[in-house]
Amino acid sequence: MDSLETNGEVRQRKDKKNEISNINDKDLKTKDEKKKSNGKVIGLIFLSILLDLLAFTMILPLLPSLLDYYDKKEGNSNTLYTWLLHAVQRFQKLTGAPDRFSSVLFGGALGSMYSFLQFLTSPIVGSLSDAYGRKPMLLICLLGIALSHGLWSYASTFSLFVLARFIGGLSKANVSLSMAVVTDASDEKTRARGMDKRTPLSLSLSKAIDFISPWHLLRFTAVKNLTAHQSKVLSRLGLIYFIYLFIYSGLEFTITFLTHHTFGYTAMQQGKMFLVIGLIMAVLQGGAARRLSARGAERAAKLALILTPFSFICVAFAAIQRPPIFSPLVWLWAGLVLFALSTAFAVSCMTALATTQAAGAGRGAVLGALRSLGALARAAGPLLASAVYWCSGAATTYTIGSIVLILPAVMLVRLKTH
């Protein structure tokens, strides 16, 4: 009897061990499947953003030819094109910009409209994604972008072209949504809350003000259930993000003036220049930036903001006829490479910092508000920078800009996120 009982106990122990082993095997398989699934999601998101950015930037070198086409077709008629052209010419006379840069100023006006529309829609779409899910809102945005590009391909009139850009601007919230999806897929602890659990949405006048008022956006009042520390960190980070992009986007826009005016770059050379910058940014963002831990992202963001003033100081030297040590062209490309390096990490890492301050259920609103602040900065920055450029000169503009860019760098270094 004793031996039978002993054999029975041994069998039970073996059965329990086998059960535990099977459970562990299932858990490992489930984790592997989740990792593979998340890898596919991140890959698809990266590909969609890459194609979207390529389509967005493709217009830059084509813009002079497009405007020449619409000028020949509608230049002598009372249309939207002539109205906007007269407005640009008035701004041109006010700042003293040469006539041959009217197409660049024209493009700046369209770019400001595009960014302003992002400012209006990004936080709203972000909060809708928290309530109804990332996927449906992302699909709506992607359909809007597809419709925008489709209209552009058939835009025989300037009004239809502007309508295509208008729809594209309204749909541009896909970038912040994609960041939210990647963050949800990368965070083991809050993935379930970010992808399954929804936050109830109550739309009201006060809620709408939270979405579009710069003051409320800077305070992230649309994001609920934040602690006092989280709210303080997000407010400081939002201000840093806005100041950085306001100055940075203006200087970025006027580089086109500098390369045309000082170095005689053609549209094709401009395209190659932006291609090099874009490739550097894509390699760094697709490789190093998205693999950083929370601590690593914080350090990278600080380093990126410290590098940015140096990049524009180099460009300021390029604007001088006889700069010290190197030729103007060497200073220009030194500045552009530093510019690409800092840009690759600055926005993405500051965005990653912002997501650590909110749970999965509120990340869409956080990213939407942050994206909206960036869009507002990109809408206003180029207009101010263009005015300063033509009134004070390139070297003065980049020198002043690099000095002001020290402010967000110092603010971020002093920010305590924990």
mmCIF file of N, CA and C in Angstrom, residues 274-356:
data_model
loop_
_atom_site.group_PDB
_atom_site.id
_atom_site.type_symbol
_atom_site.label_atom_id
_atom_site.label_comp_id
_atom_site.label_asym_id
_atom_site.label_seq_id
_atom_site.Cartn_x
_atom_site.Cartn_y
_atom_site.Cartn_z
ATOM 1 N N PHE A 274 17.446 68.418 -49.430
ATOM 2 C CA PHE A 274 16.441 67.910 -48.506
ATOM 3 C C PHE A 274 16.429 66.385 -48.466
ATOM 4 N N LEU A 275 16.812 65.739 -49.582
ATOM 5 C CA LEU A 275 16.879 64.282 -49.614
ATOM 6 C C LEU A 275 17.966 63.781 -48.662
ATOM 7 N N VAL A 276 19.136 64.422 -48.686
ATOM 8 C CA VAL A 276 20.235 64.038 -47.788
ATOM 9 C C VAL A 276 19.822 64.213 -46.328
ATOM 10 N N ILE A 277 19.218 65.376 -46.031
ATOM 11 C CA ILE A 277 18.741 65.630 -44.660
ATOM 12 C C ILE A 277 17.708 64.586 -44.252
ATOM 13 N N GLY A 278 16.786 64.297 -45.155
ATOM 14 C CA GLY A 278 15.738 63.326 -44.863
ATOM 15 C C GLY A 278 16.263 61.922 -44.640
ATOM 16 N N LEU A 279 17.265 61.512 -45.417
ATOM 17 C CA LEU A 279 17.845 60.181 -45.256
ATOM 18 C C LEU A 279 18.546 60.040 -43.910
ATOM 19 N N ILE A 280 19.302 61.069 -43.521
ATOM 20 C CA ILE A 280 19.972 61.044 -42.213
ATOM 21 C C ILE A 280 18.942 60.905 -41.094
ATOM 22 N N MET A 281 17.882 61.698 -41.190
ATOM 23 C CA MET A 281 16.833 61.667 -40.172
ATOM 24 C C MET A 281 16.118 60.315 -40.147
ATOM 25 N N ALA A 282 15.824 59.755 -41.343
ATOM 26 C CA ALA A 282 15.106 58.484 -41.415
ATOM 27 C C ALA A 282 15.921 57.344 -40.812
ATOM 28 N N VAL A 283 17.226 57.317 -41.109
ATOM 29 C CA VAL A 283 18.093 56.259 -40.578
ATOM 30 C C VAL A 283 18.163 56.339 -39.057
ATOM 31 N N LEU A 284 18.337 57.552 -38.535
ATOM 32 C CA LEU A 284 18.459 57.722 -37.089
ATOM 33 C C LEU A 284 17.136 57.469 -36.374
ATOM 34 N N GLN A 285 16.041 57.980 -36.933
ATOM 35 C CA GLN A 285 14.740 57.777 -36.295
ATOM 36 C C GLN A 285 14.291 56.328 -36.374
ATOM 37 N N GLY A 286 14.519 55.701 -37.531
ATOM 38 C CA GLY A 286 14.110 54.313 -37.697
ATOM 39 C C GLY A 286 15.007 53.338 -36.957
ATOM 40 N N GLY A 287 16.258 53.767 -36.691
ATOM 41 C CA GLY A 287 17.202 52.879 -36.010
ATOM 42 C C GLY A 287 17.359 53.179 -34.539
ATOM 43 N N ALA A 288 18.098 54.253 -34.248
ATOM 44 C CA ALA A 288 18.458 54.537 -32.855
ATOM 45 C C ALA A 288 17.318 55.120 -32.039
ATOM 46 N N ALA A 289 16.613 56.113 -32.592
ATOM 47 C CA ALA A 289 15.640 56.870 -31.792
ATOM 48 C C ALA A 289 14.523 56.001 -31.230
ATOM 49 N N ARG A 290 13.986 55.085 -32.018
ATOM 50 C CA ARG A 290 12.827 54.316 -31.552
ATOM 51 C C ARG A 290 13.218 53.156 -30.637
ATOM 52 N N ARG A 291 14.517 52.906 -30.472
ATOM 53 C CA ARG A 291 14.958 51.840 -29.573
ATOM 54 C C ARG A 291 15.382 52.375 -28.206
ATOM 55 N N LEU A 292 15.293 53.678 -28.018
ATOM 56 C CA LEU A 292 15.742 54.274 -26.765
ATOM 57 C C LEU A 292 14.762 53.972 -25.636
ATOM 58 N N SER A 293 15.305 53.780 -24.447
ATOM 59 C CA SER A 293 14.474 53.660 -23.255
ATOM 60 C C SER A 293 13.974 55.037 -22.857
ATOM 61 N N ALA A 294 13.136 55.098 -21.823
ATOM 62 C CA ALA A 294 12.614 56.394 -21.368
ATOM 63 C C ALA A 294 13.756 57.317 -20.933
ATOM 64 N N ARG A 295 14.700 56.777 -20.183
ATOM 65 C CA ARG A 295 15.866 57.561 -19.752
ATOM 66 C C ARG A 295 16.709 57.981 -20.945
ATOM 67 N N GLY A 296 16.885 57.030 -21.879
ATOM 68 C CA GLY A 296 17.678 57.325 -23.080
ATOM 69 C C GLY A 296 17.039 58.406 -23.927
ATOM 70 N N ALA A 297 15.702 58.376 -24.056
ATOM 71 C CA ALA A 297 14.987 59.393 -24.824
ATOM 72 C C ALA A 297 15.141 60.760 -24.190
ATOM 73 N N GLU A 298 15.125 60.806 -22.864
ATOM 74 C CA GLU A 298 15.297 62.088 -22.163
ATOM 75 C C GLU A 298 16.681 62.666 -22.408
ATOM 76 N N ARG A 299 17.704 61.825 -22.305
ATOM 77 C CA ARG A 299 19.074 62.298 -22.560
ATOM 78 C C ARG A 299 19.251 62.720 -24.017
ATOM 79 N N ALA A 300 18.677 61.945 -24.947
ATOM 80 C CA ALA A 300 18.793 62.269 -26.372
ATOM 81 C C ALA A 300 18.085 63.583 -26.705
ATOM 82 N N ALA A 301 16.922 63.822 -26.084
ATOM 83 C CA ALA A 301 16.192 65.072 -26.318
ATOM 84 C C ALA A 301 17.006 66.275 -25.849
ATOM 85 N N LYS A 302 17.624 66.145 -24.682
ATOM 86 C CA LYS A 302 18.448 67.240 -24.153
ATOM 87 C C LYS A 302 19.645 67.516 -25.061
ATOM 88 N N LEU A 303 20.319 66.453 -25.496
ATOM 89 C CA LEU A 303 21.470 66.617 -26.387
ATOM 90 C C LEU A 303 21.051 67.238 -27.712
ATOM 91 N N ALA A 304 19.889 66.818 -28.250
ATOM 92 C CA ALA A 304 19.398 67.349 -29.526
ATOM 93 C C ALA A 304 19.124 68.844 -29.431
ATOM 94 N N LEU A 305 18.503 69.269 -28.335
ATOM 95 C CA LEU A 305 18.201 70.696 -28.178
ATOM 96 C C LEU A 305 19.467 71.519 -27.939
ATOM 97 N N ILE A 306 20.484 70.903 -27.346
ATOM 98 C CA ILE A 306 21.773 71.594 -27.167
ATOM 99 C C ILE A 306 22.478 71.747 -28.512
ATOM 100 N N LEU A 307 22.353 70.736 -29.391
ATOM 101 C CA LEU A 307 23.014 70.782 -30.706
ATOM 102 C C LEU A 307 22.368 71.782 -31.661
ATOM 103 N N THR A 308 21.056 71.999 -31.527
ATOM 104 C CA THR A 308 20.323 72.829 -32.489
ATOM 105 C C THR A 308 20.880 74.251 -32.624
ATOM 106 N N PRO A 309 21.171 74.970 -31.515
ATOM 107 C CA PRO A 309 21.757 76.315 -31.687
ATOM 108 C C PRO A 309 23.066 76.295 -32.462
ATOM 109 N N PHE A 310 23.900 75.257 -32.244
ATOM 110 C CA PHE A 310 25.167 75.160 -32.971
ATOM 111 C C PHE A 310 24.935 74.963 -34.466
ATOM 112 N N SER A 311 23.883 74.217 -34.830
ATOM 113 C CA SER A 311 23.605 73.997 -36.247
ATOM 114 C C SER A 311 23.285 75.316 -36.951
ATOM 115 N N PHE A 312 22.525 76.187 -36.297
ATOM 116 C CA PHE A 312 22.161 77.443 -36.937
ATOM 117 C C PHE A 312 23.266 78.494 -36.850
ATOM 118 N N ILE A 313 24.163 78.363 -35.877
ATOM 119 C CA ILE A 313 25.355 79.223 -35.860
ATOM 120 C C ILE A 313 26.213 78.910 -37.077
ATOM 121 N N CYS A 314 26.336 77.621 -37.404
ATOM 122 C CA CYS A 314 27.086 77.221 -38.610
ATOM 123 C C CYS A 314 26.448 77.824 -39.862
ATOM 124 N N VAL A 315 25.108 77.781 -39.943
ATOM 125 C CA VAL A 315 24.414 78.366 -41.089
ATOM 126 C C VAL A 315 24.601 79.877 -41.119
ATOM 127 N N ALA A 316 24.681 80.511 -39.948
ATOM 128 C CA ALA A 316 24.936 81.960 -39.892
ATOM 129 C C ALA A 316 26.308 82.284 -40.479
ATOM 130 N N PHE A 317 27.313 81.461 -40.184
ATOM 131 C CA PHE A 317 28.644 81.647 -40.774
ATOM 132 C C PHE A 317 28.604 81.448 -42.284
ATOM 133 N N ALA A 318 27.754 80.512 -42.749
ATOM 134 C CA ALA A 318 27.625 80.276 -44.189
ATOM 135 C C ALA A 318 27.054 81.485 -44.907
ATOM 136 N N ALA A 319 26.294 82.313 -44.193
ATOM 137 C CA ALA A 319 25.687 83.496 -44.803
ATOM 138 C C ALA A 319 26.655 84.669 -44.904
ATOM 139 N N ILE A 320 27.847 84.538 -44.279
ATOM 140 C CA ILE A 320 28.860 85.595 -44.336
ATOM 141 C C ILE A 320 29.734 85.380 -45.566
ATOM 142 N N GLN A 321 30.124 86.452 -46.207
ATOM 143 C CA GLN A 321 30.910 86.335 -47.443
ATOM 144 C C GLN A 321 32.275 85.692 -47.192
ATOM 145 N N ARG A 322 32.941 86.084 -46.119
ATOM 146 C CA ARG A 322 34.247 85.506 -45.780
ATOM 147 C C ARG A 322 34.232 85.022 -44.336
ATOM 148 N N PRO A 323 33.672 83.843 -44.088
ATOM 149 C CA PRO A 323 33.598 83.331 -42.724
ATOM 150 C C PRO A 323 34.960 82.836 -42.244
ATOM 151 N N PRO A 324 35.147 82.698 -40.926
ATOM 152 C CA PRO A 324 36.427 82.206 -40.411
ATOM 153 C C PRO A 324 36.615 80.718 -40.666
ATOM 154 N N ILE A 325 37.874 80.305 -40.796
ATOM 155 C CA ILE A 325 38.326 78.899 -40.876
ATOM 156 C C ILE A 325 37.878 78.205 -42.168
ATOM 157 N N PHE A 326 36.565 78.002 -42.363
ATOM 158 C CA PHE A 326 36.067 77.236 -43.500
ATOM 159 C C PHE A 326 35.361 78.129 -44.515
ATOM 160 N N SER A 327 35.124 77.545 -45.715
ATOM 161 C CA SER A 327 34.380 78.258 -46.746
ATOM 162 C C SER A 327 32.890 78.274 -46.393
ATOM 163 N N PRO A 328 32.108 79.192 -46.992
ATOM 164 C CA PRO A 328 30.671 79.235 -46.709
ATOM 165 C C PRO A 328 29.961 77.905 -46.973
ATOM 166 N N LEU A 329 30.360 77.187 -48.039
ATOM 167 C CA LEU A 329 29.704 75.923 -48.368
ATOM 168 C C LEU A 329 29.950 74.863 -47.292
ATOM 169 N N VAL A 330 31.183 74.827 -46.756
ATOM 170 C CA VAL A 330 31.502 73.873 -45.685
ATOM 171 C C VAL A 330 30.692 74.181 -44.433
ATOM 172 N N TRP A 331 30.598 75.471 -44.093
ATOM 173 C CA TRP A 331 29.786 75.872 -42.932
ATOM 174 C C TRP A 331 28.309 75.506 -43.137
ATOM 175 N N LEU A 332 27.836 75.687 -44.375
ATOM 176 C CA LEU A 332 26.440 75.362 -44.669
ATOM 177 C C LEU A 332 26.163 73.885 -44.420
ATOM 178 N N TRP A 333 26.997 73.015 -44.976
ATOM 179 C CA TRP A 333 26.732 71.578 -44.846
ATOM 180 C C TRP A 333 27.019 71.072 -43.439
ATOM 181 N N ALA A 334 27.962 71.708 -42.748
ATOM 182 C CA ALA A 334 28.170 71.361 -41.333
ATOM 183 C C ALA A 334 26.897 71.664 -40.541
ATOM 184 N N GLY A 335 26.308 72.828 -40.834
ATOM 185 C CA GLY A 335 25.065 73.204 -40.169
ATOM 186 C C GLY A 335 23.914 72.282 -40.526
ATOM 187 N N LEU A 336 23.822 71.887 -41.805
ATOM 188 C CA LEU A 336 22.727 71.015 -42.255
ATOM 189 C C LEU A 336 22.824 69.614 -41.640
ATOM 190 N N VAL A 337 24.048 69.097 -41.520
ATOM 191 C CA VAL A 337 24.226 67.771 -40.914
ATOM 192 C C VAL A 337 23.867 67.811 -39.428
ATOM 193 N N LEU A 338 24.356 68.841 -38.717
ATOM 194 C CA LEU A 338 23.985 69.008 -37.308
ATOM 195 C C LEU A 338 22.479 69.194 -37.157
ATOM 196 N N PHE A 339 21.910 69.927 -38.105
ATOM 197 C CA PHE A 339 20.467 70.169 -38.139
ATOM 198 C C PHE A 339 19.705 68.847 -38.261
ATOM 199 N N ALA A 340 20.158 67.971 -39.169
ATOM 200 C CA ALA A 340 19.510 66.671 -39.368
ATOM 201 C C ALA A 340 19.669 65.781 -38.137
ATOM 202 N N LEU A 341 20.872 65.786 -37.539
ATOM 203 C CA LEU A 341 21.130 64.967 -36.352
ATOM 204 C C LEU A 341 20.232 65.378 -35.187
ATOM 205 N N SER A 342 20.154 66.689 -34.955
ATOM 206 C CA SER A 342 19.351 67.174 -33.829
ATOM 207 C C SER A 342 17.862 66.964 -34.080
ATOM 208 N N THR A 343 17.423 67.192 -35.326
ATOM 209 C CA THR A 343 16.010 67.043 -35.651
ATOM 210 C C THR A 343 15.545 65.602 -35.504
ATOM 211 N N ALA A 344 16.406 64.659 -35.831
ATOM 212 C CA ALA A 344 16.044 63.242 -35.776
ATOM 213 C C ALA A 344 15.634 62.818 -34.371
ATOM 214 N N PHE A 345 16.225 63.447 -33.360
ATOM 215 C CA PHE A 345 15.956 63.044 -31.983
ATOM 216 C C PHE A 345 15.065 64.012 -31.217
ATOM 217 N N ALA A 346 15.096 65.307 -31.571
ATOM 218 C CA ALA A 346 14.420 66.318 -30.754
ATOM 219 C C ALA A 346 12.929 66.062 -30.611
ATOM 220 N N VAL A 347 12.203 66.062 -31.716
ATOM 221 C CA VAL A 347 10.744 65.954 -31.663
ATOM 222 C C VAL A 347 10.308 64.576 -31.176
ATOM 223 N N SER A 348 10.901 63.520 -31.721
ATOM 224 C CA SER A 348 10.482 62.161 -31.342
ATOM 225 C C SER A 348 10.764 61.876 -29.873
ATOM 226 N N CYS A 349 11.904 62.339 -29.375
ATOM 227 C CA CYS A 349 12.252 62.067 -27.975
ATOM 228 C C CYS A 349 11.446 62.936 -27.010
ATOM 229 N N MET A 350 11.158 64.178 -27.376
ATOM 230 C CA MET A 350 10.277 64.990 -26.531
ATOM 231 C C MET A 350 8.868 64.405 -26.511
ATOM 232 N N THR A 351 8.443 63.846 -27.640
ATOM 233 C CA THR A 351 7.137 63.179 -27.690
ATOM 234 C C THR A 351 7.119 61.954 -26.785
ATOM 235 N N ALA A 352 8.212 61.182 -26.813
ATOM 236 C CA ALA A 352 8.307 60.009 -25.939
ATOM 237 C C ALA A 352 8.267 60.419 -24.474
ATOM 238 N N LEU A 353 8.929 61.536 -24.141
ATOM 239 C CA LEU A 353 8.887 62.052 -22.773
ATOM 240 C C LEU A 353 7.459 62.388 -22.352
ATOM 241 N N ALA A 354 6.709 62.988 -23.269
ATOM 242 C CA ALA A 354 5.329 63.377 -22.961
ATOM 243 C C ALA A 354 4.462 62.154 -22.691
ATOM 244 N N THR A 355 4.675 61.073 -23.450
ATOM 245 C CA THR A 355 3.824 59.887 -23.282
ATOM 246 C C THR A 355 4.038 59.205 -21.939
ATOM 247 N N THR A 356 5.215 59.391 -21.338
ATOM 248 C CA THR A 356 5.471 58.762 -20.038
ATOM 249 C C THR A 356 4.679 59.425 -18.914
#
